[in-house]
Every structure is written in structure tokens, then in C-alpha cells.
Amino acid sequence: SLDNENLVKMLSLHVLDPYVVCFSEMLEDGDLRDHLQEHGTFSEAETQAVMSQVLSGIKELHAHGIVHRDLKPANIVCTLGEQPVYKVCDFGFAKQLDTDMSSPNLTTPCGSRGFVAPEVLMHKYTTKADMYSLGCICFMLLTGKLPSASNESRDVEYREAGVSAEAVGFTEMLLKYQPAERPSASEALAHPWLHPNRNEETTDCST
């Protein structure tokens, strides 16, 4: 029932006992992990495009009460070009929440090292765990490194990479230790850093 341009689509499913074979759409230019290894960090403009599109897909998942639980650069595939397209893939760890989506009712620790939210290791989490993982991805795109638990160490990495204050604010918002302090996908999508042209719109009042 999910239909979002930033989620990889499953084309068909075949049960071949004892296997289940899934065919999904293919994006031609690999994943973000490949591009980080080959080209290093992303520019802020490139990172804004990635985060906007990925958040669009995650917003759709969360609206249906689904937690991805394994967001990382290797699970974001892309087609590059004049208008790059980024899509979330690999839903093997995805889990449907119970009715109360604000209650921390997921308990199984899963995900990939370096991208797992603190509360996942405490066996009690919600969709906000995905938001922390997105913060890790954003930090890596901007600095080329995984975020340290230390605010001071992260500040050094931001300065060395020349990251703007607006980008730091966006990333740190996602990396809040307390899940309740992190934004939802919808709230993150509204952050000013993702809309750099909004403040440049002016009206000619000279006449």
C-alpha cells in the first residue's frame, strides 16, 4: 500500500520453496556508501537533496506506523545526473508498530553499528530511532565520519569540514540523545536548512 517515489518499489514476489524471491526496481548508480568511499564528503547542497528525499520516504513509512530500523548509507540507493534521485531500500528489519505509535513498544535490538539510536540498545524505541539514524547519515555526508557521542568532538569535526551553522543545527536536532527531543520526519522536512531559497524570495516594493 506504500507508494512514494523515495522508497524502492517491490515489483514482484515469488515463493520458491524453501526460498522467497523478491524483485525490486534497480537504481543505476549504487548507494551512498559507494559514493562516500569514492568521492568523500557531499557538499551541503548535495546533502540537502539527499536528506529531503530520504525524509520524504521515511515520512511515508512512519505515517503507516513502520520503523525501518536499519537506515545507513548502504541502504540509500541513487540515480545521479542533472536531477539526482535517492531512495530508501532494504526493509528486512522493518517493523510495524502497535496502535499507539508514540509508545516505545519495539524491543528487539537491530540495525547497523554506528547508526543505531541509543534507546534501541535499551530495548525500548519508536519511529524516533530512525530519526537518529538519519542524523548519523547526515553527519557522515557532511564530515565523512560517524558522529562521536561527545558534543565537543562533533563540534571539532564540523569546524574541520567547514559545515555551516544551519547544517549543524539540522544534524544535531536529529542526534538528540532523548527520543522525545528529536523531530518527526514531517518536522525535519520543514527545517529551514532544507529550504535554502525560501529566505531569498523578495518582493519589489520600489513602485
PDB file of C-alpha atoms in Angstrom, residues 69-202:
ATOM      1  CA  ARG A  69      15.365   0.048  11.815  1.00  0.00           C
ATOM      2  CA  ASP A  70      18.428  -0.150   9.543  1.00  0.00           C
ATOM      3  CA  LEU A  71      18.937   3.248   7.943  1.00  0.00           C
ATOM      4  CA  LYS A  72      22.528   3.722   6.756  1.00  0.00           C
ATOM      5  CA  PRO A  73      24.305   4.933   3.581  1.00  0.00           C
ATOM      6  CA  ALA A  74      24.329   1.419   2.096  1.00  0.00           C
ATOM      7  CA  ASN A  75      20.519   1.359   2.271  1.00  0.00           C
ATOM      8  CA  ILE A  76      20.019   4.554   0.272  1.00  0.00           C
ATOM      9  CA  VAL A  77      20.364   3.936  -3.457  1.00  0.00           C
ATOM     10  CA  CYS A  78      20.508   6.576  -6.126  1.00  0.00           C
ATOM     11  CA  THR A  79      20.374   7.578  -9.745  1.00  0.00           C
ATOM     12  CA  LEU A  80      22.613  10.564 -10.330  1.00  0.00           C
ATOM     13  CA  GLY A  81      22.532  13.167 -13.074  1.00  0.00           C
ATOM     14  CA  GLU A  82      21.026  16.601 -13.508  1.00  0.00           C
ATOM     15  CA  GLN A  83      18.277  15.749 -11.022  1.00  0.00           C
ATOM     16  CA  PRO A  84      19.537  13.004  -8.666  1.00  0.00           C
ATOM     17  CA  VAL A  85      17.018  10.608  -7.140  1.00  0.00           C
ATOM     18  CA  TYR A  86      17.589   8.968  -3.752  1.00  0.00           C
ATOM     19  CA  LYS A  87      15.524   6.057  -2.443  1.00  0.00           C
ATOM     20  CA  VAL A  88      15.429   4.059   0.774  1.00  0.00           C
ATOM     21  CA  CYS A  89      15.825   0.304   0.293  1.00  0.00           C
ATOM     22  CA  ASP A  90      16.289  -2.939   2.270  1.00  0.00           C
ATOM     23  CA  PHE A  91      13.274  -3.336   4.510  1.00  0.00           C
ATOM     24  CA  GLY A  92      14.408  -6.631   6.021  1.00  0.00           C
ATOM     25  CA  PHE A  93      14.414  -5.218   9.567  1.00  0.00           C
ATOM     26  CA  ALA A  94      11.319  -3.027   9.106  1.00  0.00           C
ATOM     27  CA  LYS A  95       8.637  -3.463  11.743  1.00  0.00           C
ATOM     28  CA  GLN A  96       5.042  -2.317  12.130  1.00  0.00           C
ATOM     29  CA  LEU A  97       4.340  -0.525  15.399  1.00  0.00           C
ATOM     30  CA  ASP A  98       1.336  -1.265  17.566  1.00  0.00           C
ATOM     31  CA  THR A  99      -1.626   1.116  17.570  1.00  0.00           C
ATOM     32  CA  ASP A 100      -0.024   3.695  19.891  1.00  0.00           C
ATOM     33  CA  MET A 101       2.848   4.917  17.701  1.00  0.00           C
ATOM     34  CA  SER A 102       4.155   7.273  20.403  1.00  0.00           C
ATOM     35  CA  SER A 103       4.674   4.443  22.891  1.00  0.00           C
ATOM     36  CA  PRO A 104       8.108   2.751  22.846  1.00  0.00           C
ATOM     37  CA  ASN A 105       6.743  -0.704  22.027  1.00  0.00           C
ATOM     38  CA  LEU A 106       9.621  -2.064  19.923  1.00  0.00           C
ATOM     39  CA  THR A 107      12.125  -4.067  21.932  1.00  0.00           C
ATOM     40  CA  THR A 108      14.311  -6.102  19.560  1.00  0.00           C
ATOM     41  CA  PRO A 109      17.758  -4.502  19.159  1.00  0.00           C
ATOM     42  CA  CYS A 110      18.689  -4.409  15.479  1.00  0.00           C
ATOM     43  CA  GLY A 111      20.395  -2.175  12.967  1.00  0.00           C
ATOM     44  CA  SER A 112      23.976  -1.473  11.934  1.00  0.00           C
ATOM     45  CA  ARG A 113      26.838  -0.416  14.154  1.00  0.00           C
ATOM     46  CA  GLY A 114      27.383   3.319  14.157  1.00  0.00           C
ATOM     47  CA  PHE A 115      23.840   4.138  13.074  1.00  0.00           C
ATOM     48  CA  VAL A 116      21.783   2.678  15.934  1.00  0.00           C
ATOM     49  CA  ALA A 117      19.934   5.034  18.286  1.00  0.00           C
ATOM     50  CA  PRO A 118      20.831   4.762  21.997  1.00  0.00           C
ATOM     51  CA  GLU A 119      17.343   3.664  23.008  1.00  0.00           C
ATOM     52  CA  VAL A 120      17.452   0.692  20.616  1.00  0.00           C
ATOM     53  CA  LEU A 121      20.213  -0.785  22.782  1.00  0.00           C
ATOM     54  CA  MET A 122      17.902  -0.281  25.773  1.00  0.00           C
ATOM     55  CA  HIS A 123      15.201  -2.407  24.076  1.00  0.00           C
ATOM     56  CA  LYS A 124      12.535   0.316  24.063  1.00  0.00           C
ATOM     57  CA  TYR A 125      12.044   2.537  20.999  1.00  0.00           C
ATOM     58  CA  THR A 126       9.730   4.010  18.344  1.00  0.00           C
ATOM     59  CA  THR A 127       9.988   5.750  14.965  1.00  0.00           C
ATOM     60  CA  LYS A 128      12.344   8.281  16.567  1.00  0.00           C
ATOM     61  CA  ALA A 129      15.093   5.659  16.332  1.00  0.00           C
ATOM     62  CA  ASP A 130      15.036   6.135  12.562  1.00  0.00           C
ATOM     63  CA  MET A 131      15.475   9.881  13.020  1.00  0.00           C
ATOM     64  CA  TYR A 132      18.683   9.339  14.990  1.00  0.00           C
ATOM     65  CA  SER A 133      19.998   7.088  12.218  1.00  0.00           C
ATOM     66  CA  LEU A 134      19.258   9.848   9.712  1.00  0.00           C
ATOM     67  CA  GLY A 135      21.287  12.218  11.877  1.00  0.00           C
ATOM     68  CA  CYS A 136      24.228   9.811  11.665  1.00  0.00           C
ATOM     69  CA  ILE A 137      23.865   9.661   7.880  1.00  0.00           C
ATOM     70  CA  CYS A 138      23.708  13.453   7.592  1.00  0.00           C
ATOM     71  CA  PHE A 139      26.790  13.848   9.792  1.00  0.00           C
ATOM     72  CA  MET A 140      28.696  11.336   7.656  1.00  0.00           C
ATOM     73  CA  LEU A 141      27.723  13.011   4.391  1.00  0.00           C
ATOM     74  CA  LEU A 142      28.924  16.377   5.696  1.00  0.00           C
ATOM     75  CA  THR A 143      32.102  15.299   7.507  1.00  0.00           C
ATOM     76  CA  GLY A 144      32.975  11.859   6.116  1.00  0.00           C
ATOM     77  CA  LYS A 145      32.904  10.367   9.606  1.00  0.00           C
ATOM     78  CA  LEU A 146      30.483   8.750  12.025  1.00  0.00           C
ATOM     79  CA  PRO A 147      29.365  11.030  14.865  1.00  0.00           C
ATOM     80  CA  SER A 148      31.028  10.722  18.246  1.00  0.00           C
ATOM     81  CA  ALA A 149      28.895  10.598  21.387  1.00  0.00           C
ATOM     82  CA  SER A 150      30.764  13.703  22.534  1.00  0.00           C
ATOM     83  CA  ASN A 151      29.307  17.096  21.557  1.00  0.00           C
ATOM     84  CA  GLU A 152      32.790  18.617  21.705  1.00  0.00           C
ATOM     85  CA  SER A 153      34.225  16.029  19.309  1.00  0.00           C
ATOM     86  CA  ARG A 154      31.377  16.576  16.855  1.00  0.00           C
ATOM     87  CA  ASP A 155      31.940  20.336  17.013  1.00  0.00           C
ATOM     88  CA  VAL A 156      35.571  19.808  16.005  1.00  0.00           C
ATOM     89  CA  GLU A 157      34.519  17.631  13.060  1.00  0.00           C
ATOM     90  CA  TYR A 158      32.005  20.228  11.894  1.00  0.00           C
ATOM     91  CA  ARG A 159      34.600  23.012  12.043  1.00  0.00           C
ATOM     92  CA  GLU A 160      37.243  20.986  10.219  1.00  0.00           C
ATOM     93  CA  ALA A 161      34.748  20.157   7.454  1.00  0.00           C
ATOM     94  CA  GLY A 162      33.548  23.766   7.180  1.00  0.00           C
ATOM     95  CA  VAL A 163      29.929  22.867   7.897  1.00  0.00           C
ATOM     96  CA  SER A 164      27.544  25.829   8.214  1.00  0.00           C
ATOM     97  CA  ALA A 165      25.742  26.645  11.447  1.00  0.00           C
ATOM     98  CA  GLU A 166      22.391  25.866   9.807  1.00  0.00           C
ATOM     99  CA  ALA A 167      23.549  22.394   8.740  1.00  0.00           C
ATOM    100  CA  VAL A 168      24.968  21.753  12.211  1.00  0.00           C
ATOM    101  CA  GLY A 169      21.650  22.746  13.780  1.00  0.00           C
ATOM    102  CA  PHE A 170      19.729  20.386  11.499  1.00  0.00           C
ATOM    103  CA  THR A 171      22.058  17.451  12.132  1.00  0.00           C
ATOM    104  CA  GLU A 172      22.257  17.963  15.882  1.00  0.00           C
ATOM    105  CA  MET A 173      18.473  18.141  16.065  1.00  0.00           C
ATOM    106  CA  LEU A 174      18.356  14.580  14.719  1.00  0.00           C
ATOM    107  CA  LEU A 175      21.158  13.387  17.016  1.00  0.00           C
ATOM    108  CA  LYS A 176      19.445  14.380  20.276  1.00  0.00           C
ATOM    109  CA  TYR A 177      20.010  11.692  22.895  1.00  0.00           C
ATOM    110  CA  GLN A 178      16.421  11.815  24.154  1.00  0.00           C
ATOM    111  CA  PRO A 179      13.985  10.476  21.500  1.00  0.00           C
ATOM    112  CA  ALA A 180      11.269  12.946  22.547  1.00  0.00           C
ATOM    113  CA  GLU A 181      13.599  15.843  21.665  1.00  0.00           C
ATOM    114  CA  ARG A 182      14.107  14.647  18.096  1.00  0.00           C
ATOM    115  CA  PRO A 183      11.777  15.874  15.347  1.00  0.00           C
ATOM    116  CA  SER A 184       9.396  13.687  13.430  1.00  0.00           C
ATOM    117  CA  ALA A 185      10.098  13.208   9.733  1.00  0.00           C
ATOM    118  CA  SER A 186       7.477  15.863   8.932  1.00  0.00           C
ATOM    119  CA  GLU A 187       9.053  18.350  11.335  1.00  0.00           C
ATOM    120  CA  ALA A 188      12.554  17.671   9.983  1.00  0.00           C
ATOM    121  CA  LEU A 189      11.325  18.257   6.429  1.00  0.00           C
ATOM    122  CA  ALA A 190      10.181  21.732   7.472  1.00  0.00           C
ATOM    123  CA  HIS A 191      13.611  22.756   8.804  1.00  0.00           C
ATOM    124  CA  PRO A 192      14.897  25.977   7.155  1.00  0.00           C
ATOM    125  CA  TRP A 193      18.218  24.382   6.147  1.00  0.00           C
ATOM    126  CA  LEU A 194      16.362  22.128   3.712  1.00  0.00           C
ATOM    127  CA  HIS A 195      14.781  25.194   2.072  1.00  0.00           C
ATOM    128  CA  PRO A 196      17.736  27.494   1.321  1.00  0.00           C
ATOM    129  CA  ASN A 197      15.853  29.513  -1.293  1.00  0.00           C
ATOM    130  CA  ARG A 198      12.881  30.309   0.915  1.00  0.00           C
ATOM    131  CA  ASN A 199      14.560  33.300   2.575  1.00  0.00           C
ATOM    132  CA  GLU A 200      15.835  34.609  -0.755  1.00  0.00           C
ATOM    133  CA  GLU A 201      12.377  35.239  -2.109  1.00  0.00           C
ATOM    134  CA  THR A 202      11.849  39.009  -2.153  1.00  0.00           C
TER     135      THR A 202
END
